[in-house]
């Protein structure tokens, strides 16, 4: 399930110019959203705006990581002509943690048609 089409991505200001690259990044983003929402938004139509925004940010993050060879590491600084990339060391967030944070930012307060929070894992504390 693609929560965001390439045309929608471009209309939102996306910078990926190759549709095939977008499709690969969107597949990873969709898997993250689907997993974290426990399939609650998988068959929703139309796709709610919060899911589209989460997908947009995830696609950009996944693409940036791949472009910079970050392999899931958090980038601390970059320069351009000297092609210098520095990574944060010690206690850094993994790619999965950063991706989860993006999904939570957009979907934390969203609920499904029955009123169940989209990110609810089934255990009350």
Short mmCIF file of C-alpha atoms in Angstrom, two decimals:
data_model
loop_
_atom_site.label_atom_id
_atom_site.label_comp_id
_atom_site.label_asym_id
_atom_site.label_seq_id
_atom_site.Cartn_x
_atom_site.Cartn_y
_atom_site.Cartn_z
CA UNK A 1 0.00 0.00 0.00
CA UNK A 2 1.40 3.36 -1.00
CA UNK A 3 0.02 5.98 1.32
CA UNK A 4 1.35 8.72 -0.94
CA UNK A 5 1.62 8.79 -4.73
CA UNK A 6 4.60 10.24 -6.54
CA UNK A 7 2.44 13.09 -7.89
CA UNK A 8 1.21 13.91 -4.38
CA UNK A 9 4.79 13.80 -3.13
CA UNK A 10 5.90 16.26 -5.82
CA UNK A 11 2.90 18.53 -5.11
CA UNK A 12 3.90 18.62 -1.43
CA UNK A 13 7.36 19.88 -2.42
CA UNK A 14 9.22 16.59 -2.53
CA UNK A 15 12.70 16.67 -4.03
CA UNK A 16 13.12 13.11 -5.36
CA UNK A 17 13.20 13.38 -9.15
CA UNK A 18 13.22 9.66 -10.02
CA UNK A 19 9.88 7.88 -9.60
CA UNK A 20 11.61 4.51 -9.14
CA UNK A 21 13.68 5.88 -6.26
CA UNK A 22 10.52 7.33 -4.73
CA UNK A 23 8.77 3.96 -5.06
CA UNK A 24 11.58 2.18 -3.16
CA UNK A 25 11.56 4.79 -0.38
CA UNK A 26 7.74 4.75 -0.25
CA UNK A 27 7.72 0.95 0.11
CA UNK A 28 9.92 1.23 3.21
CA UNK A 29 7.88 4.16 4.56
CA UNK A 30 4.60 2.28 4.00
CA UNK A 31 5.96 -0.79 5.78
CA UNK A 32 6.89 1.35 8.79
CA UNK A 33 3.49 3.07 8.91
CA UNK A 34 1.60 -0.20 8.45
CA UNK A 35 3.64 -1.94 11.16
CA UNK A 36 3.32 0.88 13.68
CA UNK A 37 -0.43 1.30 13.11
CA UNK A 38 -1.03 -2.47 13.25
CA UNK A 39 -2.76 -2.36 9.84
CA UNK A 40 -5.35 0.17 11.09
CA UNK A 41 -4.79 2.54 8.15
CA UNK A 42 -3.91 -0.09 5.54
CA UNK A 43 -7.28 -0.05 3.77
CA UNK A 44 -8.48 3.44 4.63
CA UNK A 45 -9.68 5.44 1.68
CA UNK A 46 -9.11 8.24 1.25
CA UNK A 47 -5.78 8.24 3.04
CA UNK A 48 -5.98 10.65 5.95
CA UNK A 49 -3.75 13.75 5.75
CA UNK A 50 -1.71 12.83 8.85
CA UNK A 51 -0.68 9.54 7.19
CA UNK A 52 0.31 11.39 4.01
CA UNK A 53 2.45 13.84 6.01
CA UNK A 54 4.11 11.00 7.90
CA UNK A 55 4.79 9.19 4.61
CA UNK A 56 6.26 12.36 3.07
CA UNK A 57 8.70 12.89 5.94
CA UNK A 58 9.61 9.20 6.07
CA UNK A 59 10.32 9.09 2.33
CA UNK A 60 12.58 12.14 2.61
CA UNK A 61 14.43 10.72 5.62
CA UNK A 62 14.92 7.31 4.01
CA UNK A 63 16.13 8.94 0.80
CA UNK A 64 18.54 11.28 2.60
CA UNK A 65 20.01 8.39 4.58
CA UNK A 66 20.53 6.39 1.38
CA UNK A 67 22.07 9.33 -0.48
CA UNK A 68 24.52 10.05 2.27
CA UNK A 69 25.46 6.45 2.90
CA UNK A 70 24.33 6.93 6.47
CA UNK A 71 23.26 3.29 6.78
CA UNK A 72 20.88 4.28 9.53
CA UNK A 73 23.35 6.44 11.42
CA UNK A 74 22.42 9.96 12.47
CA UNK A 75 24.23 12.70 10.56
CA UNK A 76 25.77 15.40 12.77
CA UNK A 77 27.10 17.69 10.02
CA UNK A 78 27.74 17.86 6.30
CA UNK A 79 29.65 20.03 3.89
CA UNK A 80 29.12 20.20 0.16
CA UNK A 81 32.14 20.67 -2.10
CA UNK A 82 34.53 18.86 0.24
CA UNK A 83 31.96 16.02 0.51
CA UNK A 84 32.45 15.69 4.24
CA UNK A 85 29.87 13.91 6.36
CA UNK A 86 30.17 13.56 10.14
CA UNK A 87 28.05 11.17 12.13
CA UNK A 88 26.92 11.52 15.72
CA UNK A 89 28.77 9.10 17.96
CA UNK A 90 27.58 7.37 21.11
CA UNK A 91 23.96 7.01 22.11
CA UNK A 92 22.58 7.91 18.70
CA UNK A 93 19.15 7.04 17.46
CA UNK A 94 18.99 4.24 14.94
CA UNK A 95 17.14 4.69 11.66
CA UNK A 96 14.24 2.65 13.04
CA UNK A 97 14.01 4.93 16.07
CA UNK A 98 14.08 8.06 13.92
CA UNK A 99 11.44 6.61 11.59
CA UNK A 100 9.27 5.66 14.55
CA UNK A 101 9.59 9.16 15.90
CA UNK A 102 8.31 10.61 12.62
CA UNK A 103 5.29 8.30 12.63
CA UNK A 104 4.52 9.13 16.27
CA UNK A 105 4.80 12.86 15.55
CA UNK A 106 1.96 12.68 13.04
CA UNK A 107 -0.18 9.77 14.26
CA UNK A 108 0.08 9.79 18.04
CA UNK A 109 -3.37 11.34 18.55
CA UNK A 110 -5.12 9.85 15.50
CA UNK A 111 -7.84 7.24 16.05
CA UNK A 112 -9.55 4.71 13.79
CA UNK A 113 -13.30 4.60 13.08
CA UNK A 114 -13.90 2.75 16.38
CA UNK A 115 -11.98 5.33 18.38
CA UNK A 116 -8.91 3.15 18.90
CA UNK A 117 -5.66 5.12 18.73
CA UNK A 118 -3.78 4.16 15.56
CA UNK A 119 -0.59 3.43 17.48
CA UNK A 120 -2.29 1.46 20.29
CA UNK A 121 -0.48 -1.83 20.91
CA UNK A 122 -3.19 -3.47 22.98
CA UNK A 123 -1.90 -3.05 26.52
CA UNK A 124 -3.14 -0.44 28.99
CA UNK A 125 -0.56 0.73 31.49
#
